[in-house]
Tab-separated table of C-alpha atoms and ligand atoms in Angstrom:
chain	number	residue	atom	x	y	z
A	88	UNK	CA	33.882	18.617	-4.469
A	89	UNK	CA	36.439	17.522	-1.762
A	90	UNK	CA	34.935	15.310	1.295
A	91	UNK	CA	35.335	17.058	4.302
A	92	UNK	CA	36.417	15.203	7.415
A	93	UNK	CA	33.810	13.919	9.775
A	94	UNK	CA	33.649	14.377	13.357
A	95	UNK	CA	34.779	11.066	13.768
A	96	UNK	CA	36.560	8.876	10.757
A	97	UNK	CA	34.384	5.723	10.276
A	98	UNK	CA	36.146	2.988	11.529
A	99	UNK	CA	37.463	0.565	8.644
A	100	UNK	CA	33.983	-1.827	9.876
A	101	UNK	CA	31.562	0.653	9.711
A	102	UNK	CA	28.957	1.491	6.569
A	103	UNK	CA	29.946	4.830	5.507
A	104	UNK	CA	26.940	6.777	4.309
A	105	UNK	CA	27.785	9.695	1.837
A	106	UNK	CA	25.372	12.432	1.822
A	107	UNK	CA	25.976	15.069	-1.319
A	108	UNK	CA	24.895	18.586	-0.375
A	109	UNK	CA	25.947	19.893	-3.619
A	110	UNK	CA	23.076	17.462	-4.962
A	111	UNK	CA	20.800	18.191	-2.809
A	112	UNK	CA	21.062	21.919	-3.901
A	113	UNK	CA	21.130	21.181	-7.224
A	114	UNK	CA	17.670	19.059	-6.972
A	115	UNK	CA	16.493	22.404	-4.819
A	116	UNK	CA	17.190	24.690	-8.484
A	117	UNK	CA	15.785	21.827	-10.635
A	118	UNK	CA	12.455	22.167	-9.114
A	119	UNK	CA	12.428	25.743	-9.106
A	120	UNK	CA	12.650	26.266	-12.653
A	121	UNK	CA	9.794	23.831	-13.226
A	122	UNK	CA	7.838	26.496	-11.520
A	123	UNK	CA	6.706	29.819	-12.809
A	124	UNK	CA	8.833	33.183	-11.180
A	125	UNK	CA	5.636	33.714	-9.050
A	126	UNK	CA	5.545	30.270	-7.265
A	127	UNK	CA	7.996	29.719	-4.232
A	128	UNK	CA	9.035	26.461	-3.402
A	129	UNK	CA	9.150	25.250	0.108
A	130	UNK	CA	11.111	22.481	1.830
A	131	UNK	CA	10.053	19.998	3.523
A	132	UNK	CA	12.980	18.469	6.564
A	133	UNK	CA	10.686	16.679	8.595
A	134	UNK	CA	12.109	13.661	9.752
A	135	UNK	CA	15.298	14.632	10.320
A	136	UNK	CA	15.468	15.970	6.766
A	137	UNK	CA	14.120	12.245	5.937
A	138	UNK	CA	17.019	10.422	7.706
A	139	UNK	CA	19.718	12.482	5.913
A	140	UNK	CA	19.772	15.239	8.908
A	141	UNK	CA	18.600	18.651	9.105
A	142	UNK	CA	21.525	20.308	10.530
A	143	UNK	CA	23.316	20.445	7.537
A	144	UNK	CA	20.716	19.616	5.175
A	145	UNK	CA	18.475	22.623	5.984
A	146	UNK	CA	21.424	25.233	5.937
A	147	UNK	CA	22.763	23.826	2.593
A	148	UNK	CA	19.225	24.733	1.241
A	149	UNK	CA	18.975	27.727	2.540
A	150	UNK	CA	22.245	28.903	0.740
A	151	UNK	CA	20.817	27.202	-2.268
A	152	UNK	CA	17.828	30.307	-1.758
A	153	UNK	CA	15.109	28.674	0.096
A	154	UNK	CA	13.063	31.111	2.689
A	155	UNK	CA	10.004	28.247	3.575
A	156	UNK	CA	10.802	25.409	5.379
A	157	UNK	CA	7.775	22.981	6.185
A	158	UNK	CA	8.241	20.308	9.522
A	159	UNK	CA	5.683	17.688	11.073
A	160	UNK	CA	5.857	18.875	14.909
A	161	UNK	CA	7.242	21.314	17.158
A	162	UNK	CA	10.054	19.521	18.222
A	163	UNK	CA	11.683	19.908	14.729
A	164	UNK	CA	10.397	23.273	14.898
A	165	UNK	CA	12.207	24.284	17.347
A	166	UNK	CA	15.654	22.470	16.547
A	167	UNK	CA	14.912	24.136	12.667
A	168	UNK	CA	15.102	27.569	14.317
A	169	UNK	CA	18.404	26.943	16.200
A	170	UNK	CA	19.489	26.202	13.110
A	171	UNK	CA	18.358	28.623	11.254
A	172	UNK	CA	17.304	32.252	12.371
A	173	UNK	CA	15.708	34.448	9.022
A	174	UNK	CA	13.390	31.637	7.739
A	175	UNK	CA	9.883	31.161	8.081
A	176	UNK	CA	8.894	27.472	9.465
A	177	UNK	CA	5.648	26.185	8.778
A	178	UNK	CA	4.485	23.688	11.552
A	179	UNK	CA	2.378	20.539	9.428
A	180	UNK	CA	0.532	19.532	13.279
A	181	UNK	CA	0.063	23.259	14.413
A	182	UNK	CA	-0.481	23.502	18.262
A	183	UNK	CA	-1.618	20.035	19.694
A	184	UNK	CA	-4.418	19.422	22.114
A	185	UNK	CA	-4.401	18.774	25.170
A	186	UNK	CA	-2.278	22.021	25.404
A	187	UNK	CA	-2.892	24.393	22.849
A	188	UNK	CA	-2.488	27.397	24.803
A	189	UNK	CA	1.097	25.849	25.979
A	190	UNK	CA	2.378	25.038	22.740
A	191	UNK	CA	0.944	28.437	20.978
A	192	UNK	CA	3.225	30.175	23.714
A	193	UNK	CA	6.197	28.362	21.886
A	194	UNK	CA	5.010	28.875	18.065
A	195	UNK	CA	5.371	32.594	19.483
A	196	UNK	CA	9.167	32.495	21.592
A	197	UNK	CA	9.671	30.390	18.211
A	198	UNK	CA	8.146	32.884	15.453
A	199	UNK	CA	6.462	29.646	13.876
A	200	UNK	CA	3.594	29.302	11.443
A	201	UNK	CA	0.865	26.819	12.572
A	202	UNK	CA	-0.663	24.745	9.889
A	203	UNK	CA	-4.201	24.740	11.940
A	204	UNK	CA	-6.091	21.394	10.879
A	205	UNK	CA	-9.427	21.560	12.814
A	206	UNK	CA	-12.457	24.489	13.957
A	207	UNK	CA	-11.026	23.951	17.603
A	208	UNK	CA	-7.459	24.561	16.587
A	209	UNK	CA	-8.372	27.769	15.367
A	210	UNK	CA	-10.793	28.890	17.764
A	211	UNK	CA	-7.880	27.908	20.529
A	212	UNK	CA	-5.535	30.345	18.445
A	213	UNK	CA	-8.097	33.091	17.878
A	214	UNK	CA	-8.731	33.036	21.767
A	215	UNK	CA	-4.880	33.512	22.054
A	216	UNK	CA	-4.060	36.059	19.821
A	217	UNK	CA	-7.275	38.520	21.045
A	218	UNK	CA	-5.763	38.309	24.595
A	219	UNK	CA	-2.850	39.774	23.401
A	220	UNK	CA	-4.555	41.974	21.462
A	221	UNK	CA	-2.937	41.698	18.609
A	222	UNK	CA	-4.629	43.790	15.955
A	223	UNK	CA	-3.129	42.468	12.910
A	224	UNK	CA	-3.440	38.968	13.843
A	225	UNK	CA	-0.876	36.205	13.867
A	226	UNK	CA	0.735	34.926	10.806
A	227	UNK	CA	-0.779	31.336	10.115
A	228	UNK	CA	-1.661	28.689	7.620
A	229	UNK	CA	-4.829	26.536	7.373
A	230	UNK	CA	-4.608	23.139	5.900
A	231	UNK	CA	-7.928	21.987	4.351
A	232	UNK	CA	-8.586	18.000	3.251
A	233	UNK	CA	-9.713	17.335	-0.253
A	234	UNK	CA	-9.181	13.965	-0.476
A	235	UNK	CA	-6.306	12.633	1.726
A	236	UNK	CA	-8.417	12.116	4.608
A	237	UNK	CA	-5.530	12.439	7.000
A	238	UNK	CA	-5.374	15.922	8.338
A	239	UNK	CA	-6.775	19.411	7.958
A	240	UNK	CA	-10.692	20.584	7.707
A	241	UNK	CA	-12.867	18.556	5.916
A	242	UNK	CA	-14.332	21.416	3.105
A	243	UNK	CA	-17.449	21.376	4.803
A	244	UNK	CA	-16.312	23.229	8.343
A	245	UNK	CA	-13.855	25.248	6.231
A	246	UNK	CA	-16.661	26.550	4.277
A	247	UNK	CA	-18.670	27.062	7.577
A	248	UNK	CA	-15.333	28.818	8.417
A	249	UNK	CA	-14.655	30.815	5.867
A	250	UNK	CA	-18.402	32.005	6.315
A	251	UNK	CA	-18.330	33.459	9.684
A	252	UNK	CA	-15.876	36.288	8.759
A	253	UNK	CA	-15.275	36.997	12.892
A	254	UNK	CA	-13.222	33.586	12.891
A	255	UNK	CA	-10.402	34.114	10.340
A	256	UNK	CA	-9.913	37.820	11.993
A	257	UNK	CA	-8.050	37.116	15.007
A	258	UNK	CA	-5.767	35.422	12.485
A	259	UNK	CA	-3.567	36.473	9.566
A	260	UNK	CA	-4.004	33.752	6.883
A	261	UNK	CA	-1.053	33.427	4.940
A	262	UNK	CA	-1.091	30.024	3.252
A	263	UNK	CA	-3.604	27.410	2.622
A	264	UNK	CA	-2.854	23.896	2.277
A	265	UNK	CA	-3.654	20.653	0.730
A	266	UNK	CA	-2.036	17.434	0.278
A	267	UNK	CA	-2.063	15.380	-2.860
A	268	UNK	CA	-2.611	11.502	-2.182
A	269	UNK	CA	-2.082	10.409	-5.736
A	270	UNK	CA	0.542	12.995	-7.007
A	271	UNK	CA	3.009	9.804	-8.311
A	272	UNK	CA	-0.046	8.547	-9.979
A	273	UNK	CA	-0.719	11.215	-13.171
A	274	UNK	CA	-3.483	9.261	-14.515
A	275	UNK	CA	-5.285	8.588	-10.759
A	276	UNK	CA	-8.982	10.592	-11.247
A	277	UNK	CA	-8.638	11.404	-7.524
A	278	UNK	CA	-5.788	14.347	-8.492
A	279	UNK	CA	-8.102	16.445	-10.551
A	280	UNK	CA	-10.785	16.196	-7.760
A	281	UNK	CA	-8.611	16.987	-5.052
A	282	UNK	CA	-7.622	19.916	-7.845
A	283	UNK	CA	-11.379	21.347	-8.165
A	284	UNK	CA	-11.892	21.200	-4.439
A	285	UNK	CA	-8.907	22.985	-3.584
A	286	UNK	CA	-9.523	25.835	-6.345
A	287	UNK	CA	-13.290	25.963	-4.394
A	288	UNK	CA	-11.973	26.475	-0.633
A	289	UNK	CA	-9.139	28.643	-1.868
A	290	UNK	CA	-11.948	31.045	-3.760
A	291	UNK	CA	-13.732	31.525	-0.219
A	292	UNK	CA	-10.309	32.789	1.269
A	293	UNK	CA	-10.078	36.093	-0.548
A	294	UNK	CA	-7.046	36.074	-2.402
A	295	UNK	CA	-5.029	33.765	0.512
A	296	UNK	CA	-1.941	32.041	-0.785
A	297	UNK	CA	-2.223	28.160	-2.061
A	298	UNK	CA	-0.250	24.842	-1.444
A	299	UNK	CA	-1.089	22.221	-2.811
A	300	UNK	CA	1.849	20.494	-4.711
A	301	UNK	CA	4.807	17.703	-3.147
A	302	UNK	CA	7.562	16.655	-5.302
A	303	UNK	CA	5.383	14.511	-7.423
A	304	UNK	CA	2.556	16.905	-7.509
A	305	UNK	CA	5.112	19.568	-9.136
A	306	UNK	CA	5.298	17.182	-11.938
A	307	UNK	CA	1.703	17.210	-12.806
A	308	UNK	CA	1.824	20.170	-14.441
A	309	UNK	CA	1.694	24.277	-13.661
A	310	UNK	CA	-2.617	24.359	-12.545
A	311	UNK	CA	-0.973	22.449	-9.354
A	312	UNK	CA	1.784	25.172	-8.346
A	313	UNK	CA	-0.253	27.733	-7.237
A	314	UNK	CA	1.568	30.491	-4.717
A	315	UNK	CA	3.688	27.512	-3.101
A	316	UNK	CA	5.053	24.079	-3.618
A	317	UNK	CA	5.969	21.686	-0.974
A	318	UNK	CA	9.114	19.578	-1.765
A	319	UNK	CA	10.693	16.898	0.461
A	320	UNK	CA	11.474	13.227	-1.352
A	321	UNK	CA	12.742	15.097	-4.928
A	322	UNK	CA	15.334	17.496	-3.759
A	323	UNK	CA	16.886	13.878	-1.443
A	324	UNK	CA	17.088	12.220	-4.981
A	325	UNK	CA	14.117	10.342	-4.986
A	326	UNK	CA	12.081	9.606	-8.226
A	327	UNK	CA	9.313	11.877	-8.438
A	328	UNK	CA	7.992	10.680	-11.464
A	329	UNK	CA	7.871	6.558	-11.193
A	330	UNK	CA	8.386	4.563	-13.917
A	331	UNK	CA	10.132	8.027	-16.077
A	332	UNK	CA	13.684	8.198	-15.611
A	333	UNK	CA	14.418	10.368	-12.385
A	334	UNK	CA	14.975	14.057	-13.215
A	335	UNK	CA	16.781	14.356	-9.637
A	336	UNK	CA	20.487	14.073	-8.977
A	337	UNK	CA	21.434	11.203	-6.794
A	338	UNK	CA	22.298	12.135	-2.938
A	339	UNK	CA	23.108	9.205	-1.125
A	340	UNK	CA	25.521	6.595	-1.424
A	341	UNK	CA	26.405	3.787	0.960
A	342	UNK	CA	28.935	1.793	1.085
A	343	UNK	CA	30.416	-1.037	3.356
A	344	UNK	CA	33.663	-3.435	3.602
A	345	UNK	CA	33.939	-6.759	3.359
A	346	UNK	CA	34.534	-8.575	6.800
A	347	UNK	CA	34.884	-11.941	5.607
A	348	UNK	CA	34.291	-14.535	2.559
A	349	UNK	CA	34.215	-17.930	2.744
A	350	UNK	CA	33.683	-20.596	-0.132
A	351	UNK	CA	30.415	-23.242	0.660
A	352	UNK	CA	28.667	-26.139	-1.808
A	353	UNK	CA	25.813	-28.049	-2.050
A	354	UNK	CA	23.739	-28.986	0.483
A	355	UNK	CA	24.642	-25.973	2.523
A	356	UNK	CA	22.599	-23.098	3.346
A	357	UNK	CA	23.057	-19.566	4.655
A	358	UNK	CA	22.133	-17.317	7.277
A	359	UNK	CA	19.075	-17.881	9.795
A	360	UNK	CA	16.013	-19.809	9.051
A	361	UNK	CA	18.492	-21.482	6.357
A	362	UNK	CA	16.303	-19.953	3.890
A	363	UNK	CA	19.196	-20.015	1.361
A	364	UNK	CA	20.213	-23.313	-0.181
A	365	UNK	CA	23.213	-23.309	-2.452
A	366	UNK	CA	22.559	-25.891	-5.781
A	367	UNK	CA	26.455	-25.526	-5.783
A	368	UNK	CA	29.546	-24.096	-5.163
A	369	UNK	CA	29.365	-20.292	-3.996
A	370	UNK	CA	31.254	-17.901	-2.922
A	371	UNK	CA	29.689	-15.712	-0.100
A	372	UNK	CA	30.830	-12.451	1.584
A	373	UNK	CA	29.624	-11.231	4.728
A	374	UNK	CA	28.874	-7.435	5.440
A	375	UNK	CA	28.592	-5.412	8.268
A	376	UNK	CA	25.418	-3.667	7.449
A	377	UNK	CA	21.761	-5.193	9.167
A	378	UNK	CA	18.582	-4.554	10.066
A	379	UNK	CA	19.485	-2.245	13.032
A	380	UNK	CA	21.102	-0.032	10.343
A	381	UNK	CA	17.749	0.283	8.643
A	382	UNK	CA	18.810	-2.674	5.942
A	383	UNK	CA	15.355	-3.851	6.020
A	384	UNK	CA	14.669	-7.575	6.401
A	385	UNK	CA	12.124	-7.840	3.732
A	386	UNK	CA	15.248	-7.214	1.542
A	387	UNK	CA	16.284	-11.410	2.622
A	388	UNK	CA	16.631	-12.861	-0.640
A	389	UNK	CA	16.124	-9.902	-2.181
A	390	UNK	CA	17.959	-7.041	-2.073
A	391	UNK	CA	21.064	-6.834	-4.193
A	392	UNK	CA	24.541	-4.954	-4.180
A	393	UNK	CA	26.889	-4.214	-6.475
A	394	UNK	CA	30.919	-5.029	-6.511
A	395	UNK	CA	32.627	-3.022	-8.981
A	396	UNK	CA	29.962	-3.220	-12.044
A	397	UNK	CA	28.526	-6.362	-11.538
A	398	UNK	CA	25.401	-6.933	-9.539
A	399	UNK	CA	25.507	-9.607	-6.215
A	400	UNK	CA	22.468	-10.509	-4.336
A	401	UNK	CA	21.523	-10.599	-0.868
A	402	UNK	CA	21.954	-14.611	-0.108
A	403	UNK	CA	19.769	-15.849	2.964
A	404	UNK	CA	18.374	-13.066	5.760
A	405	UNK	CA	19.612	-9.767	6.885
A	406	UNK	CA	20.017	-10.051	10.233
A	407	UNK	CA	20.563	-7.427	12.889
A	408	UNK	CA	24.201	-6.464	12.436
A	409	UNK	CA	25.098	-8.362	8.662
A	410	UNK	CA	24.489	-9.415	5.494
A	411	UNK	CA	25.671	-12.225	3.201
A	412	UNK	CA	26.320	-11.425	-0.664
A	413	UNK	CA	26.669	-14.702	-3.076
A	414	UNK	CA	29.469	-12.926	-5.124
A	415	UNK	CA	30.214	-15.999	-6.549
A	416	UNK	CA	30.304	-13.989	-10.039
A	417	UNK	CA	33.492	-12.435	-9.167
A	418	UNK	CA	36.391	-14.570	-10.101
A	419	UNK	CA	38.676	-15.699	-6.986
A	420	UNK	CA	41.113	-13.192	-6.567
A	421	UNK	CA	40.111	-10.269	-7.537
A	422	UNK	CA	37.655	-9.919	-4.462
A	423	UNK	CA	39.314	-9.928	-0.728
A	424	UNK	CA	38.279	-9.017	2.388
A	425	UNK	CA	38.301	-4.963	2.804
A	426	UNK	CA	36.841	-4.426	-0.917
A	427	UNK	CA	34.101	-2.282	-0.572
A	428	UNK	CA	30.690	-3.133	-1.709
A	429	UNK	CA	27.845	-0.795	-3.120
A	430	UNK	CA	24.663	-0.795	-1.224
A	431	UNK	CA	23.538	2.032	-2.914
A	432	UNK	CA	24.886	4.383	-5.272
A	433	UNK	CA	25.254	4.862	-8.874
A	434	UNK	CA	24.351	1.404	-10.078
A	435	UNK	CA	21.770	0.827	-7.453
A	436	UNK	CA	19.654	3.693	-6.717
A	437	UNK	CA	17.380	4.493	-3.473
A	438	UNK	CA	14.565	3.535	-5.772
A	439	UNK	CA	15.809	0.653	-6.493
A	440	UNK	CA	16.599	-0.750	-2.901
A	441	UNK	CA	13.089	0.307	-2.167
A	442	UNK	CA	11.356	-2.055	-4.710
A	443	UNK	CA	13.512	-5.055	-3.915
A	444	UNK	CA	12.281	-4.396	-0.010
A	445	UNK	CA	8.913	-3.943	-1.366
A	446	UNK	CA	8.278	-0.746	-0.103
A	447	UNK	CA	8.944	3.233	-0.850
A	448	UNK	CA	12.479	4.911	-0.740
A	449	UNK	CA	11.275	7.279	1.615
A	450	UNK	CA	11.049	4.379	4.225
A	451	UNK	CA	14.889	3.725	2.663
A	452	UNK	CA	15.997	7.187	3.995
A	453	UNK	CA	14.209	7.860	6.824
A	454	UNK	CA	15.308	4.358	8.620
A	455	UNK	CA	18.832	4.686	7.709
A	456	UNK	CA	20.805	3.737	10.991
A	457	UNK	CA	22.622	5.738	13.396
A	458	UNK	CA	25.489	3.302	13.169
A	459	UNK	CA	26.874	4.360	9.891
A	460	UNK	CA	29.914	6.751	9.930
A	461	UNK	CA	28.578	9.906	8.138
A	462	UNK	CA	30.415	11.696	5.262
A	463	UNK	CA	29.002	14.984	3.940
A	464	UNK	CA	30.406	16.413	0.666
A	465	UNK	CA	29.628	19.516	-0.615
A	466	UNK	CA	27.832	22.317	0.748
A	467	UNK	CA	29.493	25.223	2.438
A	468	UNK	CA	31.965	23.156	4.503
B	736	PLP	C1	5.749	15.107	3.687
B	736	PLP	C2	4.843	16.116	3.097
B	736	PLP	C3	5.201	16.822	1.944
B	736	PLP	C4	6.414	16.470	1.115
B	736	PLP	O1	6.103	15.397	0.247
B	736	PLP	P1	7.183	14.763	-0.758
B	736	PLP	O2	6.416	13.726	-1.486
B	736	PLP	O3	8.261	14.204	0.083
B	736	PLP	O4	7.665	15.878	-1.631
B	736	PLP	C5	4.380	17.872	1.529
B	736	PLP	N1	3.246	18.164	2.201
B	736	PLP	C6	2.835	17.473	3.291
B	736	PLP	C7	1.560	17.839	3.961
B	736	PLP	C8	3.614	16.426	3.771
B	736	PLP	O5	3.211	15.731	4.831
């Protein structure tokens, strides 16, 4: 695996984020052979691939065999197909009101699948595809809401749906959705109801195709694959099973010089706020990385990286454009300005960030900044 050379070499300053195709593609097989031959597995690259960008995420898992690719909007519809010209793209907000009829126009220039969410969504369609006069109907997906609460039919207007035959002919069903909300929680009650109810509005389709698993609803076992899974945060290296040991490959790693150190003793403090007090001598670097690269400020006190093997913590707050590391543990001379420093990688995962910020790693990834100079390895460079 040999780095390519990116469009423009981070300057010695910048972050450098590393993003591992080759991973990436790997995580894509792992979850495939957790499902049965019958069961495809879809892609989710919303989000800009969730921060990690779909222009060369989406093509690297194509190559690695996938067909389905799932986005939030039409926007990253749209880009997806420039991208990528044989696969089908499954829209999660279908065609939007106030203009339905105008965004239905692109699904078709497009050749996207709406995920239709609501009676008047597919009433809107229906009315579309008859004045064409289409007779077989145009390809499309129906999400129904078991539990979320979030989007898609609630099961009682599918059922009224699925009872009025007329409705779904206009329309060539070809997947129906769900979305877990407790799929990291194995034990949550709420996954086996969501489970019944989805079996019962999949019954009244006639043999339609089901989705109903994400990464962590894979996981739960083979009565959740059905026809289609629907995997974003697992093949980008997060932990789809929390508190197991993560069955994904890592995919990220980040990494940033050291601008500066400087020696300080009690009574000093550090950074704004002077929330940090030293109780004696430390040793502080400062970093380059800040809360307009996505380094959230809940990680103040917090957040920790590592220099070489050995852990240093995030003294004082991140502010916009640094961070201060106590690295105090690292005997004088053997750390100078221009080491690099660890934000995350191998010793200190995505996961891992996330819990110190007190939030998810998907927030991790999708707010990484725009300032840090972009290395991708692997793939079909
Ligand atoms: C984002 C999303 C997914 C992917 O979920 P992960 O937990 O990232 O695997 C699947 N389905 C729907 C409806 C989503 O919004």
């Amino acid at each position: 695996m040999t780095p390519e050379p990116p469009a423009d070499p981070p300057s010695p300053d910048q972050a450098v984020l590393t993003i591992d195709l080759d991973a990436i593609a790997a995580n894509y097989r792992t979850l495939l052979q957790r499902l049965s031959p019958s069961c495809a597995l879809g892609t989710v690259v919303k989000a800009d691939a969730y921060g990690l960008g779909m222009a060369r995420v989406a093509p690297a898992l194509a190559a690695a065999g996938c067909k389905h690719f799932f986005v939030a909007d039409l926007g990253e519809a749209t880009a997806l197909r420039r991208i990528l010209a044989n696969v089908e793209i499954f829209v999660f907000n279908g065609p939007v009101a106030p203009s339905v009829k105008e965004a239905a126009a692109a699904f078709d220039e497009y050749r996207l699948i709406p995920i239709l969410n609501e009676p008047q969504q597919v009433e809107a369609w229906g009315d579309l595809a008859r004045h064409q006069a289409r007779r077989e109907g145009r390809e499309t997906a129906l999400q129904v809401d078991t539990g979320m609460n979030r989007l898609g039919h609630s099961l009682s207007d599918f059922e009224r749906l699925a009872a009025e035959a007329h409705r779904l002919e206009s329309i060539r069903l070809c997947l129906l959705i769900s979305h877990l909300a407790c799929a990291d929680l194995p034990e949550h009650p709420l996954n086996a109801r969501q489970l019944a109810d989805f079996k019962a509005a999949l019954a009244l389709t006639r043999r339609a195709p089901g989705s109903l698993a994400n990464s962590s609803g894979i996981f739960l076992g083979p009565e959740y694959h059905f026809a289609m899974a629907r995997a974003g945060a697992a093949l980008y290296g997060i932990n789809p099973v929390p508190g197991a040991p993560n069955p994904m490959r890592r995919v990220v790693r980040l990494e940033s010089r050291i601008l500066q150190l400087r020696e300080i003793d009690s009574p000093m403090t550090v950074g704004y706020g002077a929330t940090y007090r030293a109780t004696g001598p430390r040793r502080i670097a400062t970093i380059a990385v800040g809360y307009a690269d996505g380094y959230l400020r809940s990680l103040s006190n917090e957040g920790s990286a590592f220099f070489a093997n050995i852990r240093v913590p995030v003294v004082g707050r991140v502010s916009m454009d640094y961070i201060t590391l106590d690295v105090s543990g690292i005997p004088a001379g053997h750390i100078r300005p221009g080491d690099r420093v660890e934000l995350i990688g191998e010793h200190h995962g995505i996961d891992d960030l996330a819990e110190e910020a007190g939030t998810i790693a998907y927030e991790i990834l999708t707010t990484l900044g725009s300032r840090y100079g972009r290395v991708y390895v692997g793939g079909s460079a």
